[in-house]
mmCIF file of C-alpha atoms in Angstrom:
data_model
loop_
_atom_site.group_PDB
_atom_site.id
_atom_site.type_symbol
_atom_site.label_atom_id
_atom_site.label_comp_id
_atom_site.label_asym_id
_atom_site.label_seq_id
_atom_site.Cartn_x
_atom_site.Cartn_y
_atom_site.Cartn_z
ATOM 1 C CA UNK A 66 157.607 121.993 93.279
ATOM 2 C CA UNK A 67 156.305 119.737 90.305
ATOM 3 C CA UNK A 68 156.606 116.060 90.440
ATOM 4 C CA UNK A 69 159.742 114.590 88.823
ATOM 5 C CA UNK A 70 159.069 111.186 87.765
ATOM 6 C CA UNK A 71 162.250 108.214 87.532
ATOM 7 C CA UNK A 72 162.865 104.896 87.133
ATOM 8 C CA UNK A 73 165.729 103.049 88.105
ATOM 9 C CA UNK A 74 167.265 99.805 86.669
ATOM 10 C CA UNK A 75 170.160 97.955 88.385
ATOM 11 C CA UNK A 76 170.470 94.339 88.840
ATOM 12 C CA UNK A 77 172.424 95.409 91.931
ATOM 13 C CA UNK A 78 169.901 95.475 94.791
ATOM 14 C CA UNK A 79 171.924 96.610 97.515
ATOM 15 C CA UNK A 80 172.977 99.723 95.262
ATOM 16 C CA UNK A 81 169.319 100.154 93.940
ATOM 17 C CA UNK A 82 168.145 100.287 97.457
ATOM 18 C CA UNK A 83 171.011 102.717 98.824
ATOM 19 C CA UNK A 84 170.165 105.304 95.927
ATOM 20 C CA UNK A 85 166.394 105.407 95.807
ATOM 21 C CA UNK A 86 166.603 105.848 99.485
ATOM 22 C CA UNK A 87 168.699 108.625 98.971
ATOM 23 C CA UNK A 88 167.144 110.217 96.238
ATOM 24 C CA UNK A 89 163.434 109.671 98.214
ATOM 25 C CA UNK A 90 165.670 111.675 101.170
ATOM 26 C CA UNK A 91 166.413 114.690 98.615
ATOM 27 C CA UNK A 92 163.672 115.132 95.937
ATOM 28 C CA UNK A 93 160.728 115.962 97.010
ATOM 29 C CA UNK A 94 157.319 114.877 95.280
ATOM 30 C CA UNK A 95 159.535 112.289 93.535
ATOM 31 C CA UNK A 96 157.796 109.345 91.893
ATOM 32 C CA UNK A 97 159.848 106.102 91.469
ATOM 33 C CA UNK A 98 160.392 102.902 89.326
ATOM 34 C CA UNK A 99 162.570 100.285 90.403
ATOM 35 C CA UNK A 100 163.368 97.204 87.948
ATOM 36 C CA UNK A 101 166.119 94.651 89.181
ATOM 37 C CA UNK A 102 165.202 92.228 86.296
ATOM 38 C CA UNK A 103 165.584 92.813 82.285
ATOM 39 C CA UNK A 104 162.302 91.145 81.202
ATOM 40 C CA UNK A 105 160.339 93.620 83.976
ATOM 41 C CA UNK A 106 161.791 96.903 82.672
ATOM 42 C CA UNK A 107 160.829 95.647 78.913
ATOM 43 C CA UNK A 108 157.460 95.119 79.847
ATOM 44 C CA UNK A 109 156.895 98.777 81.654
ATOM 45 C CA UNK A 110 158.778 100.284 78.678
ATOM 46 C CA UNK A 111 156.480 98.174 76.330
ATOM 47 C CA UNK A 112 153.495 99.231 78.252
ATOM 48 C CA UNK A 113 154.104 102.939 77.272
ATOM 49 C CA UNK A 114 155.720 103.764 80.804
ATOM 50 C CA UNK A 115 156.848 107.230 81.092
ATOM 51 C CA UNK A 116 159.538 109.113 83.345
ATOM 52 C CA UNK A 117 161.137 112.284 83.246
ATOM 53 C CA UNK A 118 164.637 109.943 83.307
ATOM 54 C CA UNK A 119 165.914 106.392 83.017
ATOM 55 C CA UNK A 120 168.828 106.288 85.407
ATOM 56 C CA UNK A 121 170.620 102.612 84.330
ATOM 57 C CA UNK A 122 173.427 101.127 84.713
ATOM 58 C CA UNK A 123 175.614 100.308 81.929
ATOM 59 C CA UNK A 124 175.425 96.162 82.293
ATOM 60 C CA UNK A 125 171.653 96.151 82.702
ATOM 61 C CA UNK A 126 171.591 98.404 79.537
ATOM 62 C CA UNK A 127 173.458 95.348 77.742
ATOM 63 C CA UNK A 128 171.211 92.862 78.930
ATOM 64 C CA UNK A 129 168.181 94.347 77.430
ATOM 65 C CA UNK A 130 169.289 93.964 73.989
ATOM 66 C CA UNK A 131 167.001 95.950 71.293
ATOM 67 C CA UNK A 132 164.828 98.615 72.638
ATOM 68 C CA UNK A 133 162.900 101.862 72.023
ATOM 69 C CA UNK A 134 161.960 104.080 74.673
ATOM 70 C CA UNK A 135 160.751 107.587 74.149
ATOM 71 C CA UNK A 136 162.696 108.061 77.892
ATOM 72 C CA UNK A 137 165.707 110.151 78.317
ATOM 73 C CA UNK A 138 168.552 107.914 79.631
ATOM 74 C CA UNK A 139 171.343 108.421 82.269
ATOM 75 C CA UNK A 140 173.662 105.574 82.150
ATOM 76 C CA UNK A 141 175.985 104.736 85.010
ATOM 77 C CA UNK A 142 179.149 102.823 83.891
ATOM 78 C CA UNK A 143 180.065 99.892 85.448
ATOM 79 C CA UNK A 144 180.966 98.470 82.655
ATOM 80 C CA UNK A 145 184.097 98.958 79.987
ATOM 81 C CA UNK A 146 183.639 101.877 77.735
ATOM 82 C CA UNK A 147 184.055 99.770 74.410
ATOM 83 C CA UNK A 148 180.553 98.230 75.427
ATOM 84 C CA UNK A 149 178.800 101.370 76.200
ATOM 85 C CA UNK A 150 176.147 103.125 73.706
ATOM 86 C CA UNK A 151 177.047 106.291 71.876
ATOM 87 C CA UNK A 152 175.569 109.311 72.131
ATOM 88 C CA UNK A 153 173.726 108.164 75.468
ATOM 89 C CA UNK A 154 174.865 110.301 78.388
ATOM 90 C CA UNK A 155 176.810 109.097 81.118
ATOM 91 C CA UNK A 156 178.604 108.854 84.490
ATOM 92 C CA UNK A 157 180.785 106.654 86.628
ATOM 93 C CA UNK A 158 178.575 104.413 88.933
ATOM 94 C CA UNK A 159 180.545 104.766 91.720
ATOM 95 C CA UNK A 160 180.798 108.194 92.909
ATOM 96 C CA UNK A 161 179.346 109.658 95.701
ATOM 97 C CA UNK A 162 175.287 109.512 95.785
ATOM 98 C CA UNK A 163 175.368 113.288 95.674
ATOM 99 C CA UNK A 164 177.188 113.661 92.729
ATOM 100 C CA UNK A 165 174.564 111.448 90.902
ATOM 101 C CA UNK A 166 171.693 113.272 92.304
ATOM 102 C CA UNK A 167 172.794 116.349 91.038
ATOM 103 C CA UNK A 168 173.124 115.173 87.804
ATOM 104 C CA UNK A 169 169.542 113.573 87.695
ATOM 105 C CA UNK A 170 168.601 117.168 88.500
ATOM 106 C CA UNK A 171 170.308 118.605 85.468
ATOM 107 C CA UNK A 172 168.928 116.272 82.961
ATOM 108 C CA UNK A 173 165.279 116.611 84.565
ATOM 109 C CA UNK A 174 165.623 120.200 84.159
ATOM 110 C CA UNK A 175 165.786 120.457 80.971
ATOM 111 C CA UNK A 176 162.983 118.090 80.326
ATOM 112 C CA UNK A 177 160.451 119.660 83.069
ATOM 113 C CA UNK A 178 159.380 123.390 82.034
ATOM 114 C CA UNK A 179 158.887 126.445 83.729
ATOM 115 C CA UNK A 180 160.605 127.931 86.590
ATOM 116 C CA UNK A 181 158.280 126.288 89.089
ATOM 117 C CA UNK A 182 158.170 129.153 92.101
ATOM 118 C CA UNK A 183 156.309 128.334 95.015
ATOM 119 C CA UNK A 184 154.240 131.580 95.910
ATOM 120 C CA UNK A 185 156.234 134.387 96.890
ATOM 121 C CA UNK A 186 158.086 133.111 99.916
ATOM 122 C CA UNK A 187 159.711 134.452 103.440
ATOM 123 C CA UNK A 188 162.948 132.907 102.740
ATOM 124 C CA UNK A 189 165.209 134.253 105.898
ATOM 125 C CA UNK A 190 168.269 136.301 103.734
ATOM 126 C CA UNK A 191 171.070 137.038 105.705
ATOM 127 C CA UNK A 192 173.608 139.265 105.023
ATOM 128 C CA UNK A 193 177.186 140.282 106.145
ATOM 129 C CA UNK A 194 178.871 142.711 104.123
ATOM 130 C CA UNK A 195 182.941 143.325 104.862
ATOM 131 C CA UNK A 196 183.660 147.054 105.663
ATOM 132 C CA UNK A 197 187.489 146.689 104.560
ATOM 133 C CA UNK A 198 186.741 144.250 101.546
ATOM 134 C CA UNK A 199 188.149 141.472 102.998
ATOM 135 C CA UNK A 200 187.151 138.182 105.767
ATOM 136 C CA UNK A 201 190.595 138.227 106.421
ATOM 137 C CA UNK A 202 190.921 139.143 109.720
ATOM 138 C CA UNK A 203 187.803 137.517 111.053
ATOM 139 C CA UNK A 204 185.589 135.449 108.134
ATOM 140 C CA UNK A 205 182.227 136.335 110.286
ATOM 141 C CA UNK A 206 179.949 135.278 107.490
ATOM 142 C CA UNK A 207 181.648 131.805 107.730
ATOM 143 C CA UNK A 208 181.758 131.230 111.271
ATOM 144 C CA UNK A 209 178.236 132.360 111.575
ATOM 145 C CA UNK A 210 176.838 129.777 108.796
ATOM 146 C CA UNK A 211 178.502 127.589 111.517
ATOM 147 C CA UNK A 212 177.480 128.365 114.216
ATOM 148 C CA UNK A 213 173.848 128.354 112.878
ATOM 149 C CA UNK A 214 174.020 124.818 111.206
ATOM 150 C CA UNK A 215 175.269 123.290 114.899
ATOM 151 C CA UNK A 216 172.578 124.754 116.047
ATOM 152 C CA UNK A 217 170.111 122.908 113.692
ATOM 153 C CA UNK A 218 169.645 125.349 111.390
ATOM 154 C CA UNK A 219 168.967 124.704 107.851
ATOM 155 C CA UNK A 220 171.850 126.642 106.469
ATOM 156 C CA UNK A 221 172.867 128.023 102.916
ATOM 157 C CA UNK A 222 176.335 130.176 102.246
ATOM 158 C CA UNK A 223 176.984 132.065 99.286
ATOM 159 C CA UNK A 224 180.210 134.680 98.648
ATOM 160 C CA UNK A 225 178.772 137.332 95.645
ATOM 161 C CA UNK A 226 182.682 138.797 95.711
ATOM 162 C CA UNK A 227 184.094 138.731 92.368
ATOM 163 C CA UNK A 228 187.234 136.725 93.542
ATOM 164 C CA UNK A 229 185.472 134.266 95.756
ATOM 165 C CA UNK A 230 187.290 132.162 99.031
ATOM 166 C CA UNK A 231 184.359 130.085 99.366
ATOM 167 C CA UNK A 232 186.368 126.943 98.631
ATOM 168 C CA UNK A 233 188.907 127.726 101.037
ATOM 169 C CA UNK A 234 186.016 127.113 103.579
ATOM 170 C CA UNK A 235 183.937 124.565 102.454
ATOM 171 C CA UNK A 236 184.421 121.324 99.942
ATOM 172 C CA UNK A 237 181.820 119.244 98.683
ATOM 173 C CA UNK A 238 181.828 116.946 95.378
ATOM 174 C CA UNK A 239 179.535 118.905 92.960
ATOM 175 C CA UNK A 240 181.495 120.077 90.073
ATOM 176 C CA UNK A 241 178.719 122.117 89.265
ATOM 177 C CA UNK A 242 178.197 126.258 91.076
ATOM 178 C CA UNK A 243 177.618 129.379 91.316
ATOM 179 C CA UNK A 244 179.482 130.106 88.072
ATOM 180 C CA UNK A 245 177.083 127.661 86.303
ATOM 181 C CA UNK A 246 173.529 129.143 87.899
ATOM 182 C CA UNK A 247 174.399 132.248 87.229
ATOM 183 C CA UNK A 248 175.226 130.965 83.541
ATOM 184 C CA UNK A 249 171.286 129.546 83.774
ATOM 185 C CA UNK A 250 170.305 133.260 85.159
ATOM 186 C CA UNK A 251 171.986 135.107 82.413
ATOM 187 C CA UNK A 252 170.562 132.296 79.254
ATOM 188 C CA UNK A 253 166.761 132.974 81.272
ATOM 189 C CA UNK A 254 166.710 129.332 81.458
ATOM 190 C CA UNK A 255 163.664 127.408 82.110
ATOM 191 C CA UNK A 256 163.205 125.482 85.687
ATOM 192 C CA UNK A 257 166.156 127.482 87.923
ATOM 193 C CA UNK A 258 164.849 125.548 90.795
ATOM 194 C CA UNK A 259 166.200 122.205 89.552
ATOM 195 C CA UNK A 260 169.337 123.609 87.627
ATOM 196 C CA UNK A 261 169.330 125.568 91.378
ATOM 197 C CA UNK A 262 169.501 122.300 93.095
ATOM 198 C CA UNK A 263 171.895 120.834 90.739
ATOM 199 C CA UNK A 264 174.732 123.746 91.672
ATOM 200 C CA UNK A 265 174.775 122.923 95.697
ATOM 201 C CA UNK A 266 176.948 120.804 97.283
ATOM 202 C CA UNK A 267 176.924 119.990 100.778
ATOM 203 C CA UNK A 268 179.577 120.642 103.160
ATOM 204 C CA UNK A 269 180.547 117.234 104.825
ATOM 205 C CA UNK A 270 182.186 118.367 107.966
ATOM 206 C CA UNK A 271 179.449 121.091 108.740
ATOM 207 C CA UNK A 272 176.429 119.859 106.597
ATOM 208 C CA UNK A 273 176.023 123.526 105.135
ATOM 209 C CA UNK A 274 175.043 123.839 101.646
ATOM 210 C CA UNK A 275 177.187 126.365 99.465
ATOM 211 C CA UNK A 276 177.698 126.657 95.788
ATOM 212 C CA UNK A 277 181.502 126.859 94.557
ATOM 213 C CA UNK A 278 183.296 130.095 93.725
ATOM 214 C CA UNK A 279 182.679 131.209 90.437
ATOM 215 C CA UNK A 280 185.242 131.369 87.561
ATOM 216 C CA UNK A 281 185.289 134.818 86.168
ATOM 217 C CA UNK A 282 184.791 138.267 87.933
ATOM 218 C CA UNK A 283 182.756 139.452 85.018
ATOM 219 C CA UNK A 284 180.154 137.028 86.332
ATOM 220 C CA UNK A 285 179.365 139.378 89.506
ATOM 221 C CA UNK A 286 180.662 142.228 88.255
ATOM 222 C CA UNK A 287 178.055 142.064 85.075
ATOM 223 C CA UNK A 288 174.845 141.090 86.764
ATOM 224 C CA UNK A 289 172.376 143.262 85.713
ATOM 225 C CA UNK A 290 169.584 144.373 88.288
ATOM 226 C CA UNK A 291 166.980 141.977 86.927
ATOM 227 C CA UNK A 292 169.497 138.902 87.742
ATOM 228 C CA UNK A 293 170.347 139.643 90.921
ATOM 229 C CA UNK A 294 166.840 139.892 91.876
ATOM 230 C CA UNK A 295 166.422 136.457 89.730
ATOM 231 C CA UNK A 296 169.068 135.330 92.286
ATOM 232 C CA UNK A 297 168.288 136.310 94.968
ATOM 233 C CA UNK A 298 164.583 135.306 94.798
ATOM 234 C CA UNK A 299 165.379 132.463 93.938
ATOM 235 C CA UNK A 300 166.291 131.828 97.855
ATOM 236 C CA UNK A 301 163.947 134.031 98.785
ATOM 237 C CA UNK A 302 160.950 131.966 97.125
ATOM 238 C CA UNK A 303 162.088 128.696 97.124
ATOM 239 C CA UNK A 304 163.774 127.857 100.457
ATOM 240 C CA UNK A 305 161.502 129.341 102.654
ATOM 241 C CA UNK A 306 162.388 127.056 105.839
ATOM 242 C CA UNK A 307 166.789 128.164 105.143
ATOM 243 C CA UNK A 308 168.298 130.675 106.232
ATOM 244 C CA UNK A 309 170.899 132.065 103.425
ATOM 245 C CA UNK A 310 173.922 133.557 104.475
ATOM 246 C CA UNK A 311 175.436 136.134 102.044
ATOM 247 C CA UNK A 312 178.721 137.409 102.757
ATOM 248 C CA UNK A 313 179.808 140.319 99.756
ATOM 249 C CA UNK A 314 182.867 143.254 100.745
ATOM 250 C CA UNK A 315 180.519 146.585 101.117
ATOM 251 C CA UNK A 316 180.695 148.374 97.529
ATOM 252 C CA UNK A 317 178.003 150.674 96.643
ATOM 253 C CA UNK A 318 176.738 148.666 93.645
ATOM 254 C CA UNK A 319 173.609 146.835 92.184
ATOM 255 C CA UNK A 320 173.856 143.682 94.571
ATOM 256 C CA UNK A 321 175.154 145.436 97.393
ATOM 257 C CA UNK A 322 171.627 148.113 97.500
ATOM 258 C CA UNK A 323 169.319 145.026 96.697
ATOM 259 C CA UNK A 324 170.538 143.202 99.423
ATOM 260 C CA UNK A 325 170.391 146.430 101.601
ATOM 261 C CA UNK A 326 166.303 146.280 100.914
ATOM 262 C CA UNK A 327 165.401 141.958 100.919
ATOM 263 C CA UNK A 328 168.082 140.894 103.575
ATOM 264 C CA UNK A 329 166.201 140.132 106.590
ATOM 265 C CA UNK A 330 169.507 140.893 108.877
ATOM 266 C CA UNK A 331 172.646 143.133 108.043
ATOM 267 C CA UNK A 332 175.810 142.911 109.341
ATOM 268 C CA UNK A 333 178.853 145.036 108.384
ATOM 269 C CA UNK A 334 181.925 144.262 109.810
ATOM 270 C CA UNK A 335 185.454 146.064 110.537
ATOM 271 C CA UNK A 336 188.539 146.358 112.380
ATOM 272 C CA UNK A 337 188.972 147.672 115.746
ATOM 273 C CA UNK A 338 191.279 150.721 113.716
ATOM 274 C CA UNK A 339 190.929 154.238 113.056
ATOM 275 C CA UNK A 340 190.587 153.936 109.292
ATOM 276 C CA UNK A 341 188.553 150.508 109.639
ATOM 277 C CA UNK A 342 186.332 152.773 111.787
ATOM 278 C CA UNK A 343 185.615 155.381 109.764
ATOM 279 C CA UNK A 344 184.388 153.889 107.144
ATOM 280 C CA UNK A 345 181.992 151.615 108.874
ATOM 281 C CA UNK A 346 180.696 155.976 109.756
ATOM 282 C CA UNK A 347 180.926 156.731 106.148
ATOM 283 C CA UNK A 348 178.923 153.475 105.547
ATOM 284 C CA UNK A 349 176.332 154.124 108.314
ATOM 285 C CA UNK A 350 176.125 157.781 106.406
ATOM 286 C CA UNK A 351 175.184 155.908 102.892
ATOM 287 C CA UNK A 352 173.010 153.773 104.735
ATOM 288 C CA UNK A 353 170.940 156.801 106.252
ATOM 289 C CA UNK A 354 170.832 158.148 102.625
ATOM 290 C CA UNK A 355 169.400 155.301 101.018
ATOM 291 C CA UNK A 356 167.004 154.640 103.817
ATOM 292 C CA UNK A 357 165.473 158.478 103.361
ATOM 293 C CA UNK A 358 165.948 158.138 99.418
ATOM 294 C CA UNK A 359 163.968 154.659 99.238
ATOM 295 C CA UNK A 360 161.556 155.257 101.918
ATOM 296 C CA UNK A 361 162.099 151.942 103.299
ATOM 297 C CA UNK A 362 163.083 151.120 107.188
ATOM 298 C CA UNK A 363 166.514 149.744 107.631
ATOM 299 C CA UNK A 364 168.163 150.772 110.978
ATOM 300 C CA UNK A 365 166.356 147.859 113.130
ATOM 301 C CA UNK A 366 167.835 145.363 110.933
ATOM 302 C CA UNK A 367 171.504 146.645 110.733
ATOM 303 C CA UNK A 368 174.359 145.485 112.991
ATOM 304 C CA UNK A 369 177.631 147.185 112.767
ATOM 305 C CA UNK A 370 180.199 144.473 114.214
ATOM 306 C CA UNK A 371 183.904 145.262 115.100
ATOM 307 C CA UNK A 372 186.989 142.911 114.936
ATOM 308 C CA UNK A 373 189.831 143.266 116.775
ATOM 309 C CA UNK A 374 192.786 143.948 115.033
ATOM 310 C CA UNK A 375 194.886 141.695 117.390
ATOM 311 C CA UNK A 376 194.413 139.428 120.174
ATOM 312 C CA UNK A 377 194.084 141.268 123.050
ATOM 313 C CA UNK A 378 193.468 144.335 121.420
ATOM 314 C CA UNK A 379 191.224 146.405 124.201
ATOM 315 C CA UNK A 380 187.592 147.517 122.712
ATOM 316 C CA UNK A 381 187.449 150.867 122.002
ATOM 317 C CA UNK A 382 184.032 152.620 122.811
ATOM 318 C CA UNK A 383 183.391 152.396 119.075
ATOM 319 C CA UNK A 384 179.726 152.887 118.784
ATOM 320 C CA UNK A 385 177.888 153.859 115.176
ATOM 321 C CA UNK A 386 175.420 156.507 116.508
ATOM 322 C CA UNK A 387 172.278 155.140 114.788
ATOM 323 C CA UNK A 388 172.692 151.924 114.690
ATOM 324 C CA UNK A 389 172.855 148.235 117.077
ATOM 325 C CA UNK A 390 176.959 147.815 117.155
ATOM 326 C CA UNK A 391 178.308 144.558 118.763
ATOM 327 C CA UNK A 392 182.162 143.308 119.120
ATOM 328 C CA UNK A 393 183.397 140.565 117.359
ATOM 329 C CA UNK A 394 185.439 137.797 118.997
ATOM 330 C CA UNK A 395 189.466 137.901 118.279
ATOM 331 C CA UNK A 396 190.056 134.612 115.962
ATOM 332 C CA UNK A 397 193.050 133.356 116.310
ATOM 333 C CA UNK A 398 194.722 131.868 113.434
ATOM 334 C CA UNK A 399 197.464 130.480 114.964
ATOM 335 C CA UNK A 400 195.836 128.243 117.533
ATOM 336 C CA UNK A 401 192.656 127.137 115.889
ATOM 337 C CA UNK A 402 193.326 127.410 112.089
ATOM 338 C CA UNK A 403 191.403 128.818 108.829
ATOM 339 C CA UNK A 404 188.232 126.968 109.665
ATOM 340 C CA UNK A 405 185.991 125.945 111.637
ATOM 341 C CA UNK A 406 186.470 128.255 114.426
ATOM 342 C CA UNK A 407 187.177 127.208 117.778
ATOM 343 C CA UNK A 408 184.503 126.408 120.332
ATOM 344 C CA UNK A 409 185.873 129.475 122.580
ATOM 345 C CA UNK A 410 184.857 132.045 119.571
ATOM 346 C CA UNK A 411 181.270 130.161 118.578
ATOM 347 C CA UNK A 412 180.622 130.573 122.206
ATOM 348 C CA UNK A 413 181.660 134.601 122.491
ATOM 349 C CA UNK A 414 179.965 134.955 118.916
ATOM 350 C CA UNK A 415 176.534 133.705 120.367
ATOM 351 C CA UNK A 416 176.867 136.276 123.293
ATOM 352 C CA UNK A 417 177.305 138.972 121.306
ATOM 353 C CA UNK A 418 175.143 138.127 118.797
ATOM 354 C CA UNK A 419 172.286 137.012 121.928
ATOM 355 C CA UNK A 420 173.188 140.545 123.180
ATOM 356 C CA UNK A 421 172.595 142.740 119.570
#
């Protein structure tokens, strides 16, 4: 990744201190200016000193006076709106040091050009598509981005349905996601790995990253087959040491064959019932089809998993002749909740996945 140049103004030292440390913590190859005095920053600006952005706050802004600086500026208010500059962009001081990262990251991406890939990366992709279209009975995807991050995992979660339950799951304070990189994808805008950055928000009771649902259906649903691989490379390329969970219901579309050949692990999932069953058969069939059509291996990397349709629900010998099949744990609702699941299932789930 480029460098991305800042400087920082605050009288506030404490605050000053909190937020570079932060921001050193999240950007890499980031070079920063601090300036806790008025007279210090005028001299640097003077001086011809360059950044990709000024991040100031509003009162510091006042105390300079008259000045001209060729240097985008993010103002953070911490001061009455009457007194602030037009036309000068800006947010509240006092939200959460996420939320102001991720805005640094828009504004520097429209400043720094190119898309900046590293070389073509090994990014681990992991996928788990829903036989029966739905997590309902057992949100595997979820629970396995879990189970992953607790065990130190670096650990990104994206839903591709076209009515997305990702915020039912996770909350973060980025009002910025999916809906808005694919909106980058689609416009072929410059830099996705910033404007990437600048759509994640991080799960504060897990520490996964995820993206929020998108708006529209149309955004899925209309993804040609150049954007999806734009989107998925992008996790591909540039977050080589994640792993990126991708949890999609199985429809025979654009996404769902691209993520058939890149994904570096399949799961399908469905019930422990006769109709649940056969189609994960009639999926293993399509699977077969594609495999011998594309002349690419898949069966080593495929896992057919089963749910149980109830607790206590005996397991069938449900095997899909081809193909590694495992047994899901029963997640009970009732007892431990929506999310996160209980220690009983993360502990079944790494048996049977340690057994696959």
């Amino acid at each position: 990744m480029a460098q991305v140049s800042l400087a920082l103004a605050d009288a506030d030292t404490l605050f000053l201190k909190k937020l570079s440390a932060y921001l050193h913590k999240s950007i890499p190859h980031l070079s920063l200016e601090l300036f806790t005095e008025p007279q210090a920053f005028k001299k640097w600006v003077n001086k011809m000193g360059d950044a990709d952005l000024v991040v100031i706050s509003a009162q510091f802004y006042r105390q300079l006076g008259s000045i001209e600086s060729n240097n985008s500026i993010l103002l953070l208010r911490d001061c009455a709106g009457s007194f602030l500059p037009e036309k000068v962009k800006s947010i509240n001081k006092y939200i959460p040091a996420e939320s102001i990262l991720k805005e640094i990251l828009s504004v520097c991406a429209e400043k720094i050009p190119g898309y900046l890939y590293h070389e073509k990366g090994s990014g681990k992709i992991t996928t788990v598509f829903y036989a029966d279209g739905s997590d309902a009975f057992n949100p595997f995807a979820q629970a396995l981005a879990y189970y992953k991050a607790s065990e130190g995992d670096k650990i990104i979660y994206l839903n591709l349905d076209e009515f997305s339950n990702t915020d039912l799951f996770f909350s973060g304070n980025n009002d910025r996601g999916l809906s808005e990189l694919l909106y980058y994808i689609k416009s072929k805008k410059d830099n996705l790995y910033l404007k990437t950055e600048a759509c994640f928000s991080t799960d504060m009771t897990t520490g996964i990253s995820f993206m929020k649902g998108h708006n529209n259906p149309d955004d899925i649903k209309k993804l040609s087959q150049e954007e999806i691989s734009t989107l998925v490379n992008i996790f591909k390329n540039q977050y080589s040491s994640w792993q990126t969970i991708i949890s999609k219901a199985f429809t025979y579309d654009l996404i769902t064959s691209f993520l058939l050949k890149e994904a570096s692990k399949v799961y399908i999932t469905g019930l422990n019932y006769p109709t649940s069953i056969e189609r994960l058969k009639r999926i293993s069939a399509v699977i077969i089809g594609y495999e011998e059509d594309e002349k690419i291996a898949l069966k080593d990397k495929v896992v057919f998993c089963i749910s149980p349709a109830a607790n206590g629900q005996r397991h069938a010998n449900n095997c899909i002749e081809g193909f590694s099949t495992l047994t899901l744990p029963y997640w009970d609702f009732e007892s431990s909740g929506l999310f996160p699941p209980s220690q009983y299932y993360i502990s079944q789930l790494k048996e049977a996945i340690g057994n696959c």
